[in-house]
XYZ file of C-alpha atoms in Angstrom:
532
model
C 0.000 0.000 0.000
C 2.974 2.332 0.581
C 3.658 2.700 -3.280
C -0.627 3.370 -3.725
C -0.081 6.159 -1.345
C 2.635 7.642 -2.283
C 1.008 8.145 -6.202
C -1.028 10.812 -5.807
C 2.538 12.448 -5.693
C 3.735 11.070 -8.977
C 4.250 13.639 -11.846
C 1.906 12.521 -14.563
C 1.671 13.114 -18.144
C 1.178 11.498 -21.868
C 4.007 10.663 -24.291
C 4.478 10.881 -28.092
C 1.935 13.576 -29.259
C 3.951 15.335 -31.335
C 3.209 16.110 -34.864
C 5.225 18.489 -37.100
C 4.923 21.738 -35.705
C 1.951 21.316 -34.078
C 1.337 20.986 -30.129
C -1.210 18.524 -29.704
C -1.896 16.859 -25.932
C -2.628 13.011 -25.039
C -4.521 11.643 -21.871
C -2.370 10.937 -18.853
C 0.098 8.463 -17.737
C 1.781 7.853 -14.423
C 6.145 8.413 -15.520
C 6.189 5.447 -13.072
C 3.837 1.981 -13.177
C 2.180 1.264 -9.453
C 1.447 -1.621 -8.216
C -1.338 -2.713 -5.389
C -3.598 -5.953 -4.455
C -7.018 -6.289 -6.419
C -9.443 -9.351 -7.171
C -9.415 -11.176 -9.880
C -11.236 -9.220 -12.262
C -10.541 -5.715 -10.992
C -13.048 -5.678 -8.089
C -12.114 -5.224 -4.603
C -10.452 -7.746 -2.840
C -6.790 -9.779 -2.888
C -5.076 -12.687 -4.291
C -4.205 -10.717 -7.271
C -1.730 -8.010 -8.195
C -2.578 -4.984 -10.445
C -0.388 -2.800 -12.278
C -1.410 1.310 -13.058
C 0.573 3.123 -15.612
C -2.606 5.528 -16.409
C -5.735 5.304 -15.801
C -6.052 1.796 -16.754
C -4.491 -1.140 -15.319
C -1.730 -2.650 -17.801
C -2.222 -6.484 -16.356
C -4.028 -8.053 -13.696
C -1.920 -11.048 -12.361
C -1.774 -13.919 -9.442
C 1.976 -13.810 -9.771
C 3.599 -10.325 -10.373
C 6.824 -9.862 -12.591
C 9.945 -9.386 -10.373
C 10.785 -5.528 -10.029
C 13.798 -5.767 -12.850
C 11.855 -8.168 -15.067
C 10.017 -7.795 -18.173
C 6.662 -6.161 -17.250
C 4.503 -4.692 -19.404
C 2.817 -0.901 -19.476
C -0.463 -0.434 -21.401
C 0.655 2.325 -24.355
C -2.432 4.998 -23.358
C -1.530 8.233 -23.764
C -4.158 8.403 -26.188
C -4.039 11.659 -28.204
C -6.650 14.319 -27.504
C -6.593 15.831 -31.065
C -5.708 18.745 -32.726
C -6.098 21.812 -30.671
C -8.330 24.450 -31.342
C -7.223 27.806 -30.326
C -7.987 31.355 -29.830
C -5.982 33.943 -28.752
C -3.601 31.717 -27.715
C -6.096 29.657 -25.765
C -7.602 26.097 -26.315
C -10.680 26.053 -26.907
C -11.362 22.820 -27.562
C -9.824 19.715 -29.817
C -11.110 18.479 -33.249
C -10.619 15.136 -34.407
C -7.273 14.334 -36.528
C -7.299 14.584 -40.697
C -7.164 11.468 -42.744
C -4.668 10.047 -44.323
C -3.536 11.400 -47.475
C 0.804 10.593 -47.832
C 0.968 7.243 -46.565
C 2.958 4.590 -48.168
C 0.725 2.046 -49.084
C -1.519 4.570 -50.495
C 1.314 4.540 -53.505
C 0.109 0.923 -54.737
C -3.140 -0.157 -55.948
C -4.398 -3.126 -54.036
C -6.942 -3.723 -56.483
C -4.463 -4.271 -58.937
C -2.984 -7.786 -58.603
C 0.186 -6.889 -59.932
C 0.848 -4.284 -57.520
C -0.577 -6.641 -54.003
C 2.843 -7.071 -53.176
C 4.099 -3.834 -52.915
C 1.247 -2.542 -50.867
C 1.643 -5.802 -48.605
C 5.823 -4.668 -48.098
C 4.665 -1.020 -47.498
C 1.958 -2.352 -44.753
C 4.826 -4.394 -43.407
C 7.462 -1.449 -43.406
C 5.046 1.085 -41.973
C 4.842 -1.673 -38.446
C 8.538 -2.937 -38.370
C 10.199 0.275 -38.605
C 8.713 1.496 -35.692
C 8.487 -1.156 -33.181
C 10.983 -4.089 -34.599
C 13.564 -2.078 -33.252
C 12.232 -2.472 -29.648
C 10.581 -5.175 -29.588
C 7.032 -3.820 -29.719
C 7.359 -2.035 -27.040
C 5.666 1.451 -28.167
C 6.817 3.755 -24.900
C 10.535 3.223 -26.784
C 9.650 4.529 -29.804
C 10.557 7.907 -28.604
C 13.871 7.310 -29.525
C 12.729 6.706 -33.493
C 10.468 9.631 -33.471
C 8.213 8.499 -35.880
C 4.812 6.938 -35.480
C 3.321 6.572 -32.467
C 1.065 3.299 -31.227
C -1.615 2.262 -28.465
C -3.102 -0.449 -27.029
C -7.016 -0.908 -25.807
C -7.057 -0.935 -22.639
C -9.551 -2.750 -19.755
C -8.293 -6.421 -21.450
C -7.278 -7.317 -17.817
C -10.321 -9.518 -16.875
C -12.524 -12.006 -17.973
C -11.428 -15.600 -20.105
C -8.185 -14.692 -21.214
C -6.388 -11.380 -19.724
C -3.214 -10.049 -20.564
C -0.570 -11.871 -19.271
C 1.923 -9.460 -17.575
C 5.120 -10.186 -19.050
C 4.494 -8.686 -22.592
C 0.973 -7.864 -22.562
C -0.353 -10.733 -24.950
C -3.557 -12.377 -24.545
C -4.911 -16.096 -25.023
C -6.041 -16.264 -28.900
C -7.618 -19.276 -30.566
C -5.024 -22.404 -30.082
C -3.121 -23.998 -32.340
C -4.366 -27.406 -33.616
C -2.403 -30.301 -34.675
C -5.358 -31.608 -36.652
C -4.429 -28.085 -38.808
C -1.271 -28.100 -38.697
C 0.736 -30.338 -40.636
C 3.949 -29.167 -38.768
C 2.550 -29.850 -34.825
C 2.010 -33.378 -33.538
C 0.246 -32.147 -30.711
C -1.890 -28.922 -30.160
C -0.214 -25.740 -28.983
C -1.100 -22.177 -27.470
C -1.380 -18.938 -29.636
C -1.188 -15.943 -28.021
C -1.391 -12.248 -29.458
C -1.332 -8.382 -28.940
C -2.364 -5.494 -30.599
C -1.424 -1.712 -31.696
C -2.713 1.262 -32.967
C -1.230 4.028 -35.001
C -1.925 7.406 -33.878
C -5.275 7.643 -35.558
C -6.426 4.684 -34.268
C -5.459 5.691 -30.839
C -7.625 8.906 -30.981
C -10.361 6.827 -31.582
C -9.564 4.366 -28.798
C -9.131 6.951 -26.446
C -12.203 8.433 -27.444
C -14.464 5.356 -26.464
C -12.463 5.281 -23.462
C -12.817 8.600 -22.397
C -13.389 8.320 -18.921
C -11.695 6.147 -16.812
C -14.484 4.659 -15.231
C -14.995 2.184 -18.309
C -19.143 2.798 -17.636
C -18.879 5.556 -19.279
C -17.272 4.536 -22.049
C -18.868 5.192 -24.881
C -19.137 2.910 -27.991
C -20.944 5.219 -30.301
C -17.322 6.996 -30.785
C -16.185 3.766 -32.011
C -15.654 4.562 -35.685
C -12.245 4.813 -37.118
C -10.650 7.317 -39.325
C -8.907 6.693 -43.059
C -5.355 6.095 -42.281
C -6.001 4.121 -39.358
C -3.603 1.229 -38.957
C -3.887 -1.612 -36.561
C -1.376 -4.375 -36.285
C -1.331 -7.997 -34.046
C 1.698 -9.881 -33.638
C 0.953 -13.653 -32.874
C 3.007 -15.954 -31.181
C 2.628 -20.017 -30.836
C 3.759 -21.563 -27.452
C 7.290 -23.090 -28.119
C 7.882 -26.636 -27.810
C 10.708 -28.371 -30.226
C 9.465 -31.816 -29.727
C 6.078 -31.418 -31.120
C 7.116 -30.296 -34.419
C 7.342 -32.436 -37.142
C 9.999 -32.311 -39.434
C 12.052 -28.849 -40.429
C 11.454 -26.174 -37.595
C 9.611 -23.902 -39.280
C 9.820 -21.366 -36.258
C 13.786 -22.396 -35.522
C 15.002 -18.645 -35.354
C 11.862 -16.947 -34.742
C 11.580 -13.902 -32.082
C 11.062 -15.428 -28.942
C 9.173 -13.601 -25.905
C 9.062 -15.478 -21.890
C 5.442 -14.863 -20.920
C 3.361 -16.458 -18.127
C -0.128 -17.000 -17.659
C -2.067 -14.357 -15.531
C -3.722 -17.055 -12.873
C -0.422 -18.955 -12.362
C 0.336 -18.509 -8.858
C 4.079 -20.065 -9.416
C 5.050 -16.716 -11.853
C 6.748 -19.905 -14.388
C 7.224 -18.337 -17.562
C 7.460 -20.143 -20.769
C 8.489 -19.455 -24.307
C 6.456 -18.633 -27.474
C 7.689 -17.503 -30.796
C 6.656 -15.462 -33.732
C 3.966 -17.017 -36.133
C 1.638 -14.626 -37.394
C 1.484 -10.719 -37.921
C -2.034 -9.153 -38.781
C -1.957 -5.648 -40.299
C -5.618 -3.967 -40.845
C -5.522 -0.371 -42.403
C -8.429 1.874 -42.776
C -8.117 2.584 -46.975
C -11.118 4.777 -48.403
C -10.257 2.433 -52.043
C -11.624 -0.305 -49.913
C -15.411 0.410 -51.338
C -16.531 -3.095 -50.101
C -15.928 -2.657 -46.578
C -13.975 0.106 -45.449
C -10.797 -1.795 -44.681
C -8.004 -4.052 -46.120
C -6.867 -6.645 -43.980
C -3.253 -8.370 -44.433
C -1.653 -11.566 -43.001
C 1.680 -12.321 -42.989
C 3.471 -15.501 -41.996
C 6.820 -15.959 -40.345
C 8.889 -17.835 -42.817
C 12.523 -19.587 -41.439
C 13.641 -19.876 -45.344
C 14.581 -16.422 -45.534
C 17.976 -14.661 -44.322
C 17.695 -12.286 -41.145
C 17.168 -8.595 -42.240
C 20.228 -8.218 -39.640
C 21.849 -10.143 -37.298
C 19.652 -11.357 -34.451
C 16.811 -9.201 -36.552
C 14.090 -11.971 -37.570
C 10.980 -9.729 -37.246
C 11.300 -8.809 -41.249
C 10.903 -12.658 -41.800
C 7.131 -12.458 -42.489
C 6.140 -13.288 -45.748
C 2.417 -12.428 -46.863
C -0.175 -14.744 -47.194
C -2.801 -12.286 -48.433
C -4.924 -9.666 -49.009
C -8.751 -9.180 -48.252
C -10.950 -6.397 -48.470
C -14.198 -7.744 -49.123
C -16.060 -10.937 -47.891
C -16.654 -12.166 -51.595
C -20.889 -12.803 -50.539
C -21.073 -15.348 -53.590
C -18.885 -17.251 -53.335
C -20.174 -20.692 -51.396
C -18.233 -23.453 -52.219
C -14.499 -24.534 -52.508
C -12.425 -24.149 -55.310
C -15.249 -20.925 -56.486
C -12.474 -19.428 -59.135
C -14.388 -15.918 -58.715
C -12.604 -14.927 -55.057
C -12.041 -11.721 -56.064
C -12.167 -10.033 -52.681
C -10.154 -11.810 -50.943
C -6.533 -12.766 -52.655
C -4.344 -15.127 -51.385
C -0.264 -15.371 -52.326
C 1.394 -18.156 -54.479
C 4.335 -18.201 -52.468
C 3.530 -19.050 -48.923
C 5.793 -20.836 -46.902
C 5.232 -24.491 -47.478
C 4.404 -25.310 -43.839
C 1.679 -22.788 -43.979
C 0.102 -23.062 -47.129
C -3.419 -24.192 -48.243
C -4.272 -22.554 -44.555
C -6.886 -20.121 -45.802
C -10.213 -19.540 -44.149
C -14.082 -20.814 -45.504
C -13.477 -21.653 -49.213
C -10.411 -20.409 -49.861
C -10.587 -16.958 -47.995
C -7.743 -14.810 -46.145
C -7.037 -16.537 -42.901
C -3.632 -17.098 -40.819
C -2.645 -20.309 -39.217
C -4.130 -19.035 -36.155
C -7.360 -17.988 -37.431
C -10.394 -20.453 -37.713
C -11.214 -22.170 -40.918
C -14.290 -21.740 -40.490
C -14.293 -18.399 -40.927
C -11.766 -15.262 -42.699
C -9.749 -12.531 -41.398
C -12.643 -10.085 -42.634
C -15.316 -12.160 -41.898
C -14.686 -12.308 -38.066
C -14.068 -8.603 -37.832
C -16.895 -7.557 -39.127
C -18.887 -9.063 -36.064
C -17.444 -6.096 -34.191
C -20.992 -4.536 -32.581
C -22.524 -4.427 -28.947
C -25.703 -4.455 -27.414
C -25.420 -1.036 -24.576
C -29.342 -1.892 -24.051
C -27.643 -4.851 -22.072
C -24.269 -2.655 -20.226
C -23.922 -3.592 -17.204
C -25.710 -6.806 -16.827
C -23.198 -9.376 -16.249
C -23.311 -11.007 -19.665
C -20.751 -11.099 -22.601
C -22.624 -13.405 -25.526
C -25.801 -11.206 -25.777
C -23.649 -7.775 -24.794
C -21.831 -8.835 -27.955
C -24.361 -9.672 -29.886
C -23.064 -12.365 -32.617
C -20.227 -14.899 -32.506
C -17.265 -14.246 -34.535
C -17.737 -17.230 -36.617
C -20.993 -19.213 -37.247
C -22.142 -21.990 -34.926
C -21.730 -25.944 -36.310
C -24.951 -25.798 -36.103
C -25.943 -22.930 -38.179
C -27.362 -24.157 -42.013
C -24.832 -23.242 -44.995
C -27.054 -20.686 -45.917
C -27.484 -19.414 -42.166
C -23.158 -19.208 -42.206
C -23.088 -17.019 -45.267
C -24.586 -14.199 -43.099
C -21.183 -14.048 -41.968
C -19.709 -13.151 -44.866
C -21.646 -9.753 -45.830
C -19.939 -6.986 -47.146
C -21.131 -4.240 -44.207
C -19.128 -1.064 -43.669
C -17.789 -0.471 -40.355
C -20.553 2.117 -39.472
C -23.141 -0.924 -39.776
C -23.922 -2.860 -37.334
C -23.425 -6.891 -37.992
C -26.786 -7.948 -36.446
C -28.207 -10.003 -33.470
C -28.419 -13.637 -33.339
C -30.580 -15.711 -31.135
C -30.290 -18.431 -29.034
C -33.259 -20.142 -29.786
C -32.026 -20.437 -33.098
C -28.875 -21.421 -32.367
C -27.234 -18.315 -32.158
C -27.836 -18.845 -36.247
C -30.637 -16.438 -37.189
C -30.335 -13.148 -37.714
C -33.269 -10.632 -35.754
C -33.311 -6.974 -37.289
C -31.923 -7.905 -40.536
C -29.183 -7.480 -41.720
C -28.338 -4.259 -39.478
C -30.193 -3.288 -36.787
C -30.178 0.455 -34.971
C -28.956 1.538 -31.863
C -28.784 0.627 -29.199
C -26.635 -2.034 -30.940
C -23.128 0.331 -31.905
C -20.763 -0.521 -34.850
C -17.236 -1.052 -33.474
C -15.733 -0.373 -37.205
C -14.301 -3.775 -37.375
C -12.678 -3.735 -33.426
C -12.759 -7.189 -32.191
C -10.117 -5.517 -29.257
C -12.650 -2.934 -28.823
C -15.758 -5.090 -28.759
C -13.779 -7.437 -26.274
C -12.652 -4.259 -24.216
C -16.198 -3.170 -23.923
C -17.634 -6.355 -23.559
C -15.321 -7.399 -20.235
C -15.652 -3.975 -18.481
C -19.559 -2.342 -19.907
C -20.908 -6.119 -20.667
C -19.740 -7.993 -17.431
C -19.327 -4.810 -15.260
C -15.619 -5.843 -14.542
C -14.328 -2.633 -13.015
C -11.180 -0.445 -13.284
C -9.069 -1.229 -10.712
C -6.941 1.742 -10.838
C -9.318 4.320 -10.463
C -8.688 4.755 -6.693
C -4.932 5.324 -7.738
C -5.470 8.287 -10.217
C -5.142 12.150 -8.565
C -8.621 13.372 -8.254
C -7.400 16.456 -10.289
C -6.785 14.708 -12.975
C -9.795 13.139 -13.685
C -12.004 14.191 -16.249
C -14.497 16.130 -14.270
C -11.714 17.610 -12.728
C -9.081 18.367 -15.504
C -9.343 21.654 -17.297
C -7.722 20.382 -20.446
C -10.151 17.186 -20.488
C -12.967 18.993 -20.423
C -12.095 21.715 -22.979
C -11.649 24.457 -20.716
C -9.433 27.546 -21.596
C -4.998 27.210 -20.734
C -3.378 29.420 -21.737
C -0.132 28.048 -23.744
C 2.229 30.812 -24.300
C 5.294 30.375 -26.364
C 6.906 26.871 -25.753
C 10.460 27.271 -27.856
C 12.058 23.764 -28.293
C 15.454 24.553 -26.319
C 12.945 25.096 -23.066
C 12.412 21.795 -23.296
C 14.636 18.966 -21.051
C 14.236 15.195 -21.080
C 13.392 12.708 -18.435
C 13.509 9.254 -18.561
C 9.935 7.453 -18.523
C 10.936 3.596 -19.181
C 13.821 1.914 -19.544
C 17.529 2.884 -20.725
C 17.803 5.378 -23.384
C 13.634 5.988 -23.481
C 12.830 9.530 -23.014
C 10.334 12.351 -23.570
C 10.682 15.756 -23.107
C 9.086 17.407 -20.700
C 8.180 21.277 -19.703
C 10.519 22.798 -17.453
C 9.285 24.439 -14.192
C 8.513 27.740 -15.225
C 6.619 27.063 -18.359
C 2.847 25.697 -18.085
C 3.266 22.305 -16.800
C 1.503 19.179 -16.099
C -0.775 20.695 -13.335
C -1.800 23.534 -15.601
C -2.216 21.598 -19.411
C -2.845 17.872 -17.634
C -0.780 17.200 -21.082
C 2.683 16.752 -22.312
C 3.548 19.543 -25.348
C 6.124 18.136 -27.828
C 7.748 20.224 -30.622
C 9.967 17.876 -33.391
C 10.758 20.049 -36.159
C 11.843 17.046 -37.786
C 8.797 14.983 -37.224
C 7.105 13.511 -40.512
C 3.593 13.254 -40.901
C 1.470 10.699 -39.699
C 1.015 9.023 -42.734
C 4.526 9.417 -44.288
């Protein structure tokens, strides 16, 4: 309890807002992660150990890291905006521009010839961020590029973030799949936002009581980019023949209700990149899947995260196409040269899936079940708060499964299945109205939402966080007038936030600070856009 007490002395604030030449703020974040005793899922009691870098917990856990040890910090600094100002006072914040320079945006990926290249600038966009440091997004201060998030409030419920890396329990791996595994095998995965996406996050998540969140602001904007790096538990003597994961990144991670703190070893398999592209007419988004691949040379020494090849693109859910071997896929388009372990692994007649994904179902396909229910917040279900399954039931007629694979925009709801039916049948078809909210293809949001809103798992670090920075409370938050002054770049000196060499710069005393903005101001004259 010491370290609880002693936080509402920490010196908060929010890292990596900068754009070029443009102040811009981002929600809160302790400089130091706290630690105190919670229940399971958040609510009052002990057993558990809960970590607070913000205003929401980055893990829940039976068995707390070490202090020294890998631990990981939920990336929420979620940016506010763009300011709007008058007389040299905020006013308020708008909502950032779309996209218009980014790299992919160069090739067509409706032209088969160039899939590739828009696959490789996807792929470049992620890496060249957070490759360098291993995903961790705080350290990409020292790159000063793009800037990433996670969702927060996955801490509870079937399968939290573990507390070692942040990754949560996906969809195992099945020998019966996999012609590589002679027995079946954990997958486990974690996601990122770029900038954009993170405003959007943070907007849903504006208050840090997650009641309050609010899924109507769920709704992404062009240029968004989310990527999920997917790892398969490690263990050499169930793989059959050549390794295909030999010299893959490996990360230690243990499981959140292990009382022991054991960790164990999983490895790169899978990378998902989604990206918000208005040329996506079908359904808003592209979605791209890359495999690792052990064939091909390390970018650098001890570098293996560039050994992802792609499997494909999708964009669409290709609605007529109901059998296997349909030639007309023409939504959905899958790469000749997968590595051999992995190919053929593509999802219901022939569409975009990973290794880890369901065959059942596609990459699109899933996501596009991203909706909840609010009329049922707060009751202590997840199935109905959700409103669908991700993938149809076994028991669900062929004709009943191919209402999974609609083309829907992310501003459309997916619809409400029943249980009497199976959870098979649609009600209010195709796409009913609120109070069922569109999550713009957000399976992390719709899971976020549907732990915390849906099962009424609270925030555990609310009691941590300074009562004058709260919302209510926070002049900045709530779009009061600050004045900002002139800010020049040399008043500006550097303090370490996590980890050697990671650093932010921070006001000096003298200049509005933390207690006045409740935001971090950054100035990088040499920062790109967004987009690049």
């Amino acid at each position: 309890m010491k370290e609880h007490q002693g936080l509402k002395k920490a010196v908060l604030g929010a890292t990596f807002c900068g754009v070029a030449l443009l102040w811009t703020g981002c929600r809160p974040t302790f400089d130091e992660p706290v630690r105190d005793t919670t229940g399971e899922g958040g609510e009052p009691g002990a057993g558990y150990t809960v970590q607070c870098s913000g205003w929401f917990p980055d893990w829940i856990a039976r068995s707390a890291p070490p202090e020294g040890e890998q631990s990981f910090q939920l990336a929420q600094g979620y940016p506010l905006g763009i300011p709007v100002a008058e007389g040299g006072e905020i006013t308020g914040w708008e909502p950032f521009e779309a996209t218009t320079s980014a790299s992919w945006l160069n090739h067509d990926f409706r032209q088969e010839a160039q899939r590739l290249d828009y696959l490789e600038a996807l792929k470049q966009y992620v890496l060249e961020d957070l490759a360098p440091y291993d995903f961790v997004p705080q350290n990409e201060a020292l790159s000063g590029k793009t800037h990433w998030y996670h969702v927060p409030m996955m801490t509870s419920g079937f399968f939290p973030r573990e507390p070692r890396h942040g990754l949560t329990e996906e969809r195992g791996l099945r020998a019966s799949e996999q012609s590589w595994l002679s027995a079946d095998a954990g997958a486990y995965g974690i996601g990122l936002y770029n900038k954009l996406g993170g405003y959007t996050v943070g907007q849903v998540f504006r208050h840090p009581d997650p009641m309050q969140a609010e899924p109507g602001k769920g709704q992404f904007i062009d240029g968004t980019v989310v990527v999920k790096v997917l790892f398969a538990e490690y263990d050499p003597s169930s793989i059959v023949g050549p390794d295909p994961l030999l010299h893959s990144p490996a990360w230690q991670i243990q499981a959140p209700d292990d009382s022991s703190g054991d960790t164990f070893e999983v490895r790169l398999l899978q990378m998902d990149v989604a990206v918000k592209d208005p040329r996506s007419a079908e359904t808003g988004w592209v979605f791209a899947t890359y495999v690792y691949d052990e064939s091909l040379p390390a970018a650098s020494p001890g570098d293996r995260w560039y050994n992802l090849t792609p499997i494909g693109l999708a964009w669409g859910n290709d609605p007529d196409v109901t059998s296997n071997g349909d030639p007309d896929l023409d939504e959905n388009w899958i790469n000749p040269s997968v590595p051999s372990p992995f190919a053929g692994m593509t999802g219901k007649h022939g569409r975009l899936n990973g290794p880890v994904d369901n065959p059942e179902s596609s990459c699109i396909s899933c996501h596009s079940t991203a909706q909840v229910n609010e009329e049922l917040a707060g009751t202590g279900v997840f199935m109905p708060y959700k409103g669908a399954g991700f993938i149809p039931g076994s028991s669900c007629s062929e004709q009943e499964k191919m209402n999974w694979f609609r083309n829907i925009q992310g501003s459309e709801p997916f619809g409400i299945t029943t249980q009497n039916t199976g959870f098979c049948g649609l009600t209010n078809p195709p796409r009913p109205t609120p109070p069922v909210y569109p999550l713009d293809y957000s399976l992390q949001l719709q899971l976020a939402l549907a732990l915390s809103k849906g099962l009424g798992h609270p925030n555990p670090c609310l009691g941590t966080i300074p009562s004058e920075h709260l919302p209510e409370n926070n002049r900045l938050l709530i779009q009061r007038q600050v004045t900002l002054g002139a800010m020049p770049a040399n008043q500006l000196e550097k303090r370490s936030t996590r980890g050697k060499g990671s650093s932010v710069r921070r006001l000096e005393s003298g200049l509005p600070s933390w207690e006045q903005l409740g935001m971090y101001a950054e100035l990088k004259k040499g920062d790109k856009e967004e987009g690049r």
